[in-house]
GROMACS .gro file of C-alpha atoms in nm:
model
   80
    1MET     CA    1   0.938   2.008   2.158
    2VAL     CA    2   0.944   2.043   1.780
    3PRO     CA    3   0.657   1.859   1.608
    4CYS     CA    4   0.765   1.592   1.362
    5PRO     CA    5   0.549   1.598   1.045
    6ALA     CA    6   0.663   1.248   0.948
    7ALA     CA    7   0.528   1.081   1.264
    8PRO     CA    8   0.160   1.081   1.157
    9ALA     CA    9   0.253   0.946   0.814
   10LEU     CA   10   0.462   0.671   0.971
   11SER     CA   11   0.186   0.572   1.211
   12ASP     CA   12  -0.069   0.575   0.926
   13GLY     CA   13   0.159   0.349   0.720
   14ILE     CA   14   0.208   0.104   1.006
   15TYR     CA   15  -0.167   0.097   1.069
   16ALA     CA   16  -0.237   0.035   0.698
   17ILE     CA   17   0.009  -0.254   0.682
   18ALA     CA   18  -0.133  -0.406   1.000
   19MET     CA   19  -0.491  -0.383   0.866
   20THR     CA   20  -0.383  -0.537   0.535
   21LEU     CA   21  -0.222  -0.830   0.714
   22LEU     CA   22  -0.534  -0.880   0.923
   23VAL     CA   23  -0.759  -0.881   0.616
   24ILE     CA   24  -0.543  -1.123   0.419
   25ASN     CA   25  -0.598  -1.466   0.566
   26VAL     CA   26  -0.255  -1.629   0.554
   27ALA     CA   27  -0.291  -1.963   0.724
   28ILE     CA   28  -0.116  -2.289   0.646
   29PRO     CA   29  -0.307  -2.598   0.758
   30ALA     CA   30  -0.097  -2.839   0.963
   31HIS     CA   31  -0.202  -3.149   0.766
   32LEU     CA   32  -0.042  -3.049   0.433
   33ASP     CA   33   0.234  -3.261   0.285
   34ASP     CA   34   0.480  -3.127   0.025
   35ALA     CA   35   0.262  -3.197  -0.278
   36ALA     CA   36  -0.051  -3.048  -0.120
   37PHE     CA   37   0.146  -2.742  -0.004
   38HIS     CA   38   0.279  -2.678  -0.356
   39LYS     CA   39  -0.071  -2.723  -0.499
   40ALA     CA   40  -0.216  -2.476  -0.247
   41LEU     CA   41   0.065  -2.232  -0.320
   42SER     CA   42   0.010  -2.254  -0.695
   43ASP     CA   43  -0.363  -2.197  -0.638
   44ALA     CA   44  -0.289  -1.885  -0.432
   45LEU     CA   45  -0.038  -1.730  -0.674
   46PRO     CA   46  -0.297  -1.561  -0.901
   47HIS     CA   47  -0.449  -1.387  -0.598
   48LEU     CA   48  -0.110  -1.276  -0.471
   49GLY     CA   49  -0.017  -1.155  -0.819
   50ALA     CA   50  -0.337  -0.953  -0.847
   51PHE     CA   51  -0.273  -0.801  -0.505
   52ALA     CA   52   0.082  -0.706  -0.611
   53VAL     CA   53  -0.038  -0.550  -0.938
   54ILE     CA   54  -0.313  -0.349  -0.768
   55THR     CA   55  -0.072  -0.232  -0.499
   56ARG     CA   56   0.186  -0.126  -0.758
   57LEU     CA   57  -0.075   0.063  -0.964
   58THR     CA   58  -0.205   0.236  -0.652
   59LEU     CA   59   0.144   0.348  -0.553
   60LEU     CA   60   0.214   0.461  -0.909
   61GLY     CA   61  -0.108   0.664  -0.912
   62LEU     CA   62  -0.027   0.824  -0.578
   63GLY     CA   63   0.322   0.905  -0.701
   64LEU     CA   64   0.182   1.071  -1.012
   65VAL     CA   65  -0.063   1.275  -0.808
   66ALA     CA   66   0.223   1.389  -0.586
   67LEU     CA   67   0.397   1.531  -0.895
   68LEU     CA   68   0.098   1.742  -1.002
   69LEU     CA   69   0.126   2.114  -0.967
   70PHE     CA   70  -0.161   2.241  -0.758
   71PRO     CA   71  -0.274   2.600  -0.810
   72TRP     CA   72  -0.203   2.836  -0.523
   73PRO     CA   73  -0.490   3.047  -0.394
   74SER     CA   74  -0.465   3.395  -0.537
   75SER     CA   75  -0.441   3.554  -0.190
   76THR     CA   76  -0.108   3.382  -0.119
   77ARG     CA   77   0.065   3.469  -0.447
   78LYS     CA   78   0.334   3.733  -0.428
   79GLN     CA   79   0.275   4.028  -0.654
   80PRO     CA   80   0.579   4.141  -0.858
   0.00000   0.00000   0.00000
């Protein structure tokens, strides 16, 4: 069997999404009418916006780090 290098990354991603959903308390009380629901939604929007901005900046930072050229150890460089 050939090992798949993407499998650990996929499982890590699924685990991270599951943990994020467990941490974020998304619960809608049953007693809300339309006006109360819209008020609660408008109160939650700044928090959701901040979460989206932080997530986007984190992904941008990780993407930039992935583009960096890392120096190779001198023992693995080919000599001309």
